[in-house]
Amino acid sequence: MTQRLKVGLALGSGSARGWAHIGVIKALVQLGVRIDCVAGCSIGSLIGALYARGTLDAFERWVLQLDRRKMSKLIDLNVIGGGLISGSKLMNFFKEFGLDGTIEELKIPFSAVATDLNTGREVWLNKGSLMPAIRSSISLPGLFTPLRHEHRWLVDGGLVNPVPISLCRAMGADLVIAVNLNHELLRPDRSVTDQSGMFSILSLRLEQLLKRILGYNEGPGYYDVLTKSIKIMQDRITRARAAGDPADLTLIPHLSGIALHDFHQAEDAITEGMSCVSREKMNILQLVGLD
């Protein structure tokens, strides 16, 4: 009897576009794909941990009713330090979905990727407390404060490995299905100065303050420059790393209509995640031996 190959899922970074990961996982499960391990970067680490914990369905119900007002209640501004948001409120809220335990307690193997701020090295978080692993991986530089964890200052894993295919393989996956959220730039009718998202509202307030103090009034806002720059960088890093260590199958949801701060567009992102799997259905089934 042929031994079943282990399937790993590599969930990439992408801020609000990460809600598409929920749809991808739902659709894969519906196809009968057994996911043996999950590696996540940034928002991918959060969704991956929720799936590994078994609370993704409950989290999906919450994000589907998420709006800017509810999001604003989870934002704790940080006037000093290395980021605009401390993240304490957000992480305390995530505990309601069972993420306050250890990685070893999860139902399936899980790892998150972060970046050592001092050395630039990639850090794999695969044991110990789950919350610091997630918090480190989502610490977008300039937005969230870095996290001090195990004698290191850690920031977003997207700086070094936006789609952690290599981490998935190191976890023992024979086959890796990767999800790349940053392949498409924002569509032409959405400008970088679009202020529809919660974090862009925060950026707008910051820009207004700078205008009063410095008289500055030209160009895109702080958050727009930050996120667009990082997204471009992550797309280039993803392409370079995938060239040397490609996934067995890469899923690319069409998310050009969703900006990185559009956390209130969960329904659209989740739907596209499911549609992405549907488009690749035959390739997926053939890959995992279910055809």
XYZ file of N, CA and C in Angstrom, residues 75-284:
630
model
N -7.846 48.911 18.612
C -6.618 49.642 18.309
C -6.170 50.431 19.531
N -4.996 50.111 20.051
C -4.436 50.865 21.172
C -3.206 51.631 20.693
N -3.388 52.940 20.565
C -2.322 53.783 20.045
C -1.134 53.822 20.996
N 0.036 53.877 20.399
C 1.280 53.900 21.158
C 2.058 55.145 20.743
N 2.152 56.119 21.638
C 2.769 57.392 21.271
C 4.290 57.348 21.349
N 4.834 56.347 22.037
C 6.283 56.182 22.093
C 6.613 54.746 21.701
N 7.841 54.516 21.297
C 8.222 53.161 20.923
C 8.348 53.001 19.429
N 8.451 51.760 18.983
C 8.757 51.483 17.589
C 7.575 51.232 16.690
N 6.379 51.663 17.090
C 5.207 51.461 16.252
C 4.037 52.286 16.735
N 3.031 52.474 15.875
C 1.865 53.274 16.230
C 0.881 52.521 17.114
N 0.924 51.190 17.082
C -0.045 50.363 17.804
C 0.701 49.370 18.682
N 0.285 49.276 19.946
C 0.955 48.330 20.848
C 0.477 46.899 20.626
N -0.776 46.732 20.190
C -1.297 45.402 19.881
C -1.836 44.634 21.064
N -1.814 45.200 22.267
C -2.264 44.473 23.460
C -3.752 44.147 23.400
N -4.577 45.122 23.017
C -6.019 44.885 22.930
C -6.329 43.790 21.919
N -5.669 43.852 20.800
C -5.914 42.883 19.736
C -5.558 41.475 20.186
N -4.414 41.322 20.800
C -3.971 39.999 21.220
C -4.824 39.460 22.364
N -5.247 40.320 23.265
C -6.145 39.877 24.334
C -7.473 39.403 23.762
N -7.929 40.075 22.707
C -9.171 39.653 22.067
C -9.009 38.287 21.413
N -7.881 38.044 20.788
C -7.654 36.763 20.123
C -7.672 35.593 21.102
N -7.423 35.865 22.365
C -7.458 34.803 23.367
C -8.845 34.172 23.469
N -9.870 34.930 23.091
C -11.234 34.406 23.130
C -11.426 33.245 22.154
N -10.501 33.104 21.223
C -10.587 32.024 20.237
C -9.590 30.903 20.547
N -9.191 30.823 21.796
C -8.366 29.706 22.248
C -6.903 29.778 21.892
N -6.392 30.985 21.663
C -5.004 31.115 21.237
C -4.052 31.439 22.388
N -4.500 31.211 23.621
C -3.661 31.544 24.773
C -2.887 30.342 25.312
N -2.896 29.230 24.575
C -2.162 28.043 25.002
C -0.795 27.967 24.360
N -0.323 26.744 24.172
C 0.991 26.531 23.561
C 0.845 25.947 22.160
N 1.889 26.073 21.393
C 1.901 25.516 20.040
C 1.790 23.997 20.085
N 2.397 23.392 21.091
C 2.363 21.938 21.218
C 0.953 21.409 21.459
N 0.051 22.238 21.966
C -1.316 21.813 22.268
C -2.242 21.850 21.059
N -1.795 22.419 19.954
C -2.638 22.532 18.771
C -2.918 21.162 18.167
N -4.018 21.087 17.404
C -4.463 19.810 16.849
C -3.583 19.313 15.713
N -2.942 20.221 15.005
C -2.005 19.836 13.945
C -0.745 20.685 14.089
N 0.400 20.212 13.598
C 1.641 20.979 13.705
C 1.518 22.360 13.060
N 2.046 23.357 13.764
C 1.955 24.748 13.308
C 3.259 25.477 13.604
N 3.644 26.350 12.694
C 4.812 27.213 12.904
C 4.537 28.584 12.301
N 5.116 29.603 12.917
C 5.022 30.968 12.403
C 6.425 31.471 12.097
N 6.507 32.399 11.166
C 7.803 32.973 10.814
C 7.831 34.441 11.217
N 8.944 34.857 11.811
C 9.160 36.248 12.194
C 10.565 36.650 11.751
N 10.907 37.910 12.010
C 12.216 38.429 11.629
C 12.918 39.017 12.842
N 14.175 38.654 13.038
C 14.982 39.248 14.099
C 15.374 40.657 13.657
N 14.899 41.650 14.389
C 15.108 43.037 13.982
C 16.579 43.431 13.982
N 17.363 42.857 14.857
C 18.769 43.240 14.975
C 19.669 42.557 13.948
N 19.389 41.303 13.644
C 20.257 40.556 12.726
C 19.677 40.398 11.327
N 18.355 40.572 11.193
C 17.704 40.353 9.911
C 17.459 38.896 9.599
N 17.741 38.030 10.547
C 17.579 36.599 10.309
C 16.122 36.164 10.430
N 15.803 35.137 9.675
C 14.478 34.517 9.741
C 14.374 33.682 11.017
N 13.262 33.825 11.722
C 13.047 33.100 12.974
C 11.814 32.219 12.828
N 11.981 30.930 13.107
C 10.862 29.989 13.059
C 10.362 29.748 14.477
N 9.092 30.016 14.698
C 8.479 29.864 16.012
C 7.572 28.639 15.978
N 8.031 27.539 16.562
C 7.312 26.270 16.459
C 7.145 25.550 17.790
N 7.386 26.251 18.877
C 7.174 25.660 20.197
C 6.964 26.771 21.220
N 6.395 26.385 22.360
C 6.160 27.365 23.412
C 4.839 28.092 23.247
N 4.714 29.246 23.884
C 3.464 30.008 23.886
C 3.067 30.433 22.477
N 1.787 30.294 22.187
C 1.282 30.598 20.850
C 1.158 32.099 20.605
N 0.676 32.842 21.592
C 0.422 34.262 21.395
C 1.669 35.051 20.979
N 2.819 34.855 21.624
C 4.010 35.587 21.171
C 4.418 35.242 19.741
N 4.175 34.005 19.337
C 4.511 33.604 17.967
C 3.676 34.388 16.962
N 2.377 34.487 17.238
C 1.491 35.230 16.339
C 1.817 36.717 16.374
N 1.951 37.242 17.582
C 2.221 38.684 17.745
C 3.513 39.079 17.038
N 4.534 38.251 17.129
C 5.796 38.540 16.448
C 5.613 38.552 14.940
N 4.904 37.566 14.445
C 4.766 37.389 13.004
C 3.955 38.497 12.348
N 3.014 39.119 13.092
C 2.157 40.164 12.517
C 2.684 41.570 12.776
N 3.867 41.686 13.360
C 4.378 43.002 13.782
C 4.922 43.797 12.601
N 4.020 44.325 11.792
C 4.403 45.115 10.622
C 5.215 46.331 11.065
N 6.451 46.468 10.611
C 7.310 47.572 11.056
C 6.680 48.941 10.803
N 6.737 49.784 11.819
C 6.171 51.114 11.707
C 4.723 51.191 12.125
N 4.026 50.046 12.109
C 2.623 50.023 12.514
C 2.489 49.410 13.905
N 2.935 48.162 14.059
C 2.940 47.509 15.369
C 4.328 47.632 16.005
N 4.343 47.776 17.312
C 5.624 47.779 18.011
C 6.260 46.399 17.909
N 7.586 46.321 17.825
C 8.263 45.016 17.834
C 7.984 44.297 19.151
N 8.147 42.988 19.146
C 7.932 42.199 20.361
C 9.255 41.634 20.858
N 9.498 41.818 22.133
C 10.668 41.220 22.761
C 10.315 39.796 23.156
N 10.962 38.821 22.527
C 10.631 37.416 22.769
C 11.907 36.583 22.753
N 12.150 35.888 23.835
C 13.336 35.033 23.958
C 14.619 35.788 23.598
N 14.776 36.956 24.222
C 15.991 37.772 24.116
C 16.201 38.376 22.729
N 15.136 38.441 21.927
C 15.255 39.041 20.603
C 14.090 39.994 20.366
N 14.348 41.048 19.607
C 13.271 41.911 19.140
C 12.799 41.373 17.792
N 11.523 40.985 17.732
C 10.988 40.346 16.531
C 9.954 41.234 15.846
N 9.967 41.190 14.511
C 8.986 41.903 13.701
C 8.426 40.954 12.640
N 7.580 41.497 11.805
C 6.838 40.743 10.790
C 7.735 39.815 9.963
N 7.298 38.567 9.833
C 8.053 37.589 9.054
C 8.075 37.872 7.573
N 7.161 38.750 7.115
C 7.110 39.071 5.700
C 8.343 39.779 5.183
N 9.178 40.276 6.085
C 10.409 40.932 5.660
C 11.417 39.941 5.094
N 11.292 38.673 5.473
C 12.278 37.676 5.035
C 11.666 36.478 4.310
N 10.422 36.130 4.638
C 9.809 34.937 4.041
C 8.289 35.097 4.002
N 7.777 35.902 3.063
C 6.350 36.228 3.035
C 5.426 35.034 2.824
N 5.888 34.021 2.103
C 5.109 32.794 1.900
C 6.016 31.635 2.328
N 5.872 31.143 3.555
C 6.871 30.238 4.158
C 6.854 28.797 3.657
N 7.176 28.641 2.389
C 7.239 27.313 1.781
C 8.349 26.481 2.423
N 9.506 27.103 2.601
C 10.649 26.387 3.170
C 10.359 25.902 4.584
N 9.636 26.692 5.353
C 9.272 26.293 6.713
C 8.340 25.093 6.685
N 7.425 25.092 5.740
C 6.497 23.965 5.587
C 7.263 22.673 5.308
N 8.230 22.750 4.433
C 9.013 21.557 4.098
C 9.831 21.104 5.309
N 10.353 22.059 6.066
C 11.125 21.712 7.257
C 10.256 21.030 8.308
N 8.952 21.272 8.257
C 8.024 20.638 9.189
C 7.671 19.215 8.773
N 8.176 18.795 7.616
C 7.947 17.429 7.177
C 6.957 17.255 6.055
N 6.519 18.361 5.447
C 5.555 18.260 4.352
C 6.215 17.697 3.099
N 5.578 16.697 2.503
C 6.039 16.157 1.224
C 5.523 17.002 0.072
N 4.320 17.527 0.249
C 3.683 18.382 -0.743
C 3.308 19.697 -0.068
N 3.584 20.804 -0.723
C 3.262 22.112 -0.151
C 2.302 22.863 -1.063
N 1.176 23.250 -0.493
C 0.234 24.146 -1.160
C 0.441 25.526 -0.547
N 0.853 26.486 -1.365
C 1.130 27.838 -0.875
C 0.018 28.786 -1.294
N -0.208 29.803 -0.476
C -1.200 30.832 -0.791
C -0.496 32.184 -0.791
N -0.403 32.780 -1.975
C 0.269 34.070 -2.158
C -0.785 35.162 -2.325
N -0.854 36.072 -1.367
C -1.873 37.122 -1.379
C -1.398 38.412 -2.028
N -0.119 38.531 -2.295
C 0.445 39.805 -2.741
C 0.871 39.817 -4.196
N 0.372 38.871 -4.960
C 0.768 38.805 -6.372
C 0.188 39.968 -7.162
N -1.013 40.412 -6.797
C -1.680 41.485 -7.528
C -1.582 42.793 -6.747
N -1.183 43.854 -7.435
C -1.204 45.169 -6.829
C -2.632 45.684 -6.783
N -2.826 46.804 -6.080
C -4.150 47.400 -5.981
C -4.641 47.787 -7.365
N -5.923 47.540 -7.634
C -6.456 47.832 -8.954
C -6.383 49.344 -9.224
N -6.362 49.730 -10.515
C -6.146 51.130 -10.879
C -7.153 52.110 -10.290
N -8.400 51.683 -10.043
C -9.399 52.619 -9.535
C -9.341 52.789 -8.027
N -8.372 52.148 -7.364
C -8.160 52.352 -5.923
C -6.813 53.024 -5.742
N -6.811 54.303 -5.416
C -5.552 55.031 -5.264
C -4.915 54.735 -3.928
N -3.618 55.003 -3.817
C -2.915 54.763 -2.562
C -3.377 55.707 -1.472
N -4.114 56.771 -1.834
C -4.594 57.703 -0.825
C -6.025 57.398 -0.415
N -6.580 56.276 -0.851
C -7.915 55.852 -0.438
C -7.938 55.692 1.077
N -8.870 56.376 1.756
C -8.896 56.374 3.217
C -10.080 55.590 3.761
N -10.473 54.498 3.115
C -11.661 53.763 3.538
C -11.420 52.846 4.715
N -10.203 52.385 4.927
C -9.935 51.412 5.977
C -9.613 52.051 7.307
N -9.715 51.235 8.373
C -9.490 51.741 9.717
C -8.081 52.278 9.877
N -7.074 51.538 9.414
C -5.705 51.989 9.596
C -5.416 53.213 8.735
N -6.125 53.357 7.619
C -5.935 54.551 6.812
C -6.535 55.768 7.505
N -7.606 55.559 8.264
C -8.160 56.651 9.058
C -7.136 57.093 10.095
N -6.475 56.125 10.698
C -5.396 56.421 11.640
C -4.294 57.201 10.933
N -3.950 56.772 9.729
C -2.924 57.457 8.952
C -3.341 58.886 8.637
N -4.616 59.080 8.301
C -5.116 60.412 7.976
C -4.971 61.353 9.164
N -5.295 60.851 10.350
C -5.162 61.677 11.551
C -3.705 62.053 11.798
N -2.806 61.105 11.555
C -1.387 61.385 11.723
C -0.933 62.439 10.726
N -1.386 62.322 9.484
C -0.994 63.290 8.467
C -1.523 64.682 8.799
N -2.739 64.756 9.341
C -3.308 66.046 9.722
C -2.477 66.701 10.814
N -1.995 65.873 11.751
C -1.140 66.387 12.816
C 0.171 66.925 12.241
N 0.759 66.186 11.305
C 2.010 66.620 10.693
C 1.828 67.911 9.894
N 0.675 68.045 9.265
C 0.413 69.269 8.502
C 0.379 70.486 9.419
N -0.257 70.306 10.590
C -0.353 71.419 11.529
C 1.020 71.787 12.086
N 1.846 70.770 12.331
C 3.152 71.012 12.940
C 4.186 71.469 11.913
N 4.195 70.801 10.768
C 5.264 71.026 9.797
C 4.820 71.760 8.537
N 3.512 71.889 8.361
C 3.021 72.502 7.149
C 3.095 71.581 5.949
N 3.271 70.290 6.193
C 3.398 69.290 5.126
C 2.015 68.921 4.599
N 1.842 68.974 3.275
C 0.516 68.668 2.737
C 0.562 68.013 1.365
N 1.663 67.419 1.000
C 1.777 66.801 -0.312
C 2.023 65.304 -0.194
N 1.558 64.564 -1.212
C 1.885 63.145 -1.310
C 0.968 62.229 -0.528
N 1.151 60.917 -0.700
C 0.336 59.916 -0.005
C 0.624 59.909 1.488
N -0.299 59.315 2.247
C -0.184 59.287 3.695
C 0.819 58.271 4.210
N 1.069 58.374 5.512
C 2.051 57.516 6.186
C 1.744 56.039 5.981
N 0.508 55.630 6.295
C 0.161 54.213 6.216
C 0.220 53.710 4.781
N -0.209 54.552 3.841
C -0.188 54.140 2.436
C 1.241 53.892 1.951
N 2.134 54.805 2.286
C 3.535 54.635 1.892
C 4.118 53.388 2.540
N 3.837 53.210 3.824
C 4.372 52.067 4.567
C 3.909 50.747 3.967
N 2.599 50.578 3.837
C 2.068 49.290 3.406
C 2.356 48.998 1.936
N 2.250 50.013 1.085
C 2.530 49.780 -0.331
C 3.995 49.415 -0.547
N 4.882 50.088 0.177
C 6.309 49.802 0.040
C 6.626 48.383 0.490
N 6.080 48.003 1.648
C 6.331 46.663 2.169
C 5.720 45.611 1.257
N 4.547 45.899 0.708
C 3.906 44.936 -0.183
C 4.743 44.706 -1.442
N 5.258 45.773 -2.017
C 6.120 45.636 -3.194
C 7.353 44.807 -2.856
N 7.953 45.100 -1.701
C 9.131 44.364 -1.267
C 8.819 42.884 -1.083
N 7.681 42.598 -0.421
C 7.326 41.208 -0.154
C 7.030 40.449 -1.434
N 6.427 41.113 -2.397
C 6.152 40.454 -3.677
C 7.458 40.054 -4.355
N 8.451 40.933 -4.316
C 9.740 40.618 -4.939
C 10.453 39.499 -4.182
N 10.392 39.529 -2.849
C 11.025 38.473 -2.056
C 10.348 37.138 -2.326
N 9.023 37.147 -2.393
C 8.275 35.915 -2.652
C 8.677 35.303 -3.985
N 8.783 36.133 -5.013
C 9.167 35.637 -6.337
C 10.570 35.028 -6.311
N 11.484 35.712 -5.629
C 12.866 35.230 -5.579
C 12.970 33.908 -4.830
N 12.288 33.804 -3.691
C 12.366 32.579 -2.903
C 11.655 31.424 -3.600
N 10.533 31.722 -4.254
C 9.792 30.673 -4.950
C 10.581 30.121 -6.135
N 11.431 30.946 -6.717
C 12.249 30.476 -7.838
C 13.227 29.402 -7.386
N 13.716 29.527 -6.155
C 14.667 28.547 -5.647
C 14.022 27.388 -4.921
N 12.850 27.618 -4.351
C 12.151 26.580 -3.590
C 10.651 26.727 -3.828
N 10.186 26.333 -5.014
C 8.773 26.520 -5.341
C 7.869 25.558 -4.591
N 6.642 25.993 -4.379
C 5.635 25.104 -3.812
C 5.212 24.103 -4.883
N 4.595 23.026 -4.458
C 4.066 22.062 -5.426
C 2.852 22.642 -6.137
N 2.147 23.530 -5.447
C 1.018 24.241 -6.046
C 0.865 25.571 -5.316
N 0.789 26.654 -6.068
C 0.593 27.975 -5.472
C -0.773 28.518 -5.860
N -1.551 28.868 -4.854
C -2.863 29.468 -5.061
C -2.720 30.980 -4.983
N -3.287 31.676 -5.975
C -3.185 33.134 -6.023
C -4.593 33.723 -6.139
N -5.221 34.055 -5.027
C -6.548 34.679 -5.078
C -6.477 36.030 -5.788
N -7.560 36.381 -6.490
C -7.630 37.670 -7.178
C -8.137 38.718 -6.184
N -7.222 39.481 -5.618
C -7.559 40.394 -4.524
C -7.173 41.837 -4.819
N -7.072 42.192 -6.088
C -6.643 43.548 -6.432
C -7.645 44.606 -5.982
N -8.885 44.201 -5.711
C -9.889 45.154 -5.243
C -9.888 45.349 -3.746
N -9.007 44.634 -3.042
C -8.956 44.722 -1.581
C -7.601 45.275 -1.167
N -7.622 46.438 -0.535
C -6.385 47.043 -0.040
C -5.954 46.356 1.249
N -4.719 46.588 1.640
C -4.182 45.903 2.809
C -4.861 46.324 4.106
N -5.606 47.432 4.093
C -6.291 47.888 5.296
C -7.795 47.623 5.262
N -8.287 46.926 4.252
C -9.734 46.706 4.102
C -10.224 45.520 4.929
N -10.048 45.585 6.239
C -10.444 44.474 7.103
C -11.961 44.282 7.139
N -12.711 45.286 6.708
C -14.169 45.191 6.689
C -14.687 44.473 5.438
N -13.810 44.029 4.552
C -14.228 43.326 3.338
C -13.993 41.819 3.446
N -14.275 41.280 4.618
C -14.017 39.855 4.856
C -14.822 38.954 3.925
N -16.072 39.287 3.706
C -16.914 38.417 2.877
C -16.345 38.268 1.471
N -15.922 39.381 0.879
C -15.350 39.331 -0.467
C -14.059 38.514 -0.489
N -13.224 38.716 0.518
C -11.944 38.002 0.563
C -12.147 36.506 0.761
N -13.033 36.135 1.674
C -13.299 34.715 1.935
C -13.884 34.043 0.698
N -14.813 34.728 0.051
C -15.428 34.182 -1.162
C -14.386 33.952 -2.246
N -13.474 34.903 -2.413
C -12.437 34.750 -3.431
C -11.462 33.641 -3.063
N -11.211 33.461 -1.777
C -10.365 32.350 -1.355
C -10.956 31.013 -1.762
N -12.256 30.868 -1.577
C -12.938 29.636 -1.969
C -12.952 29.487 -3.489
N -13.176 30.591 -4.189
C -13.200 30.547 -5.653
C -11.840 30.165 -6.216
N -10.794 30.635 -5.560
C -9.432 30.313 -5.998
C -9.190 28.808 -5.958
N -9.641 28.172 -4.884
C -9.510 26.716 -4.770
C -10.352 26.022 -5.832
N -11.536 26.547 -6.071
C -12.419 25.957 -7.079
C -11.775 25.984 -8.465
N -11.098 27.088 -8.782
C -10.443 27.203 -10.086
C -9.317 26.187 -10.246
N -8.691 25.820 -9.139
C -7.566 24.882 -9.176
C -7.970 23.486 -8.700
N -9.251 23.216 -8.673
C -9.758 21.970 -8.092
C -9.087 20.730 -8.658
N -9.044 20.604 -9.958
C -8.496 19.398 -10.569
C -7.006 19.246 -10.259
N -6.276 20.344 -10.296
C -4.845 20.288 -9.979
C -4.607 19.894 -8.526
N -5.456 20.393 -7.637
C -5.320 20.070 -6.216
C -5.599 18.592 -5.978
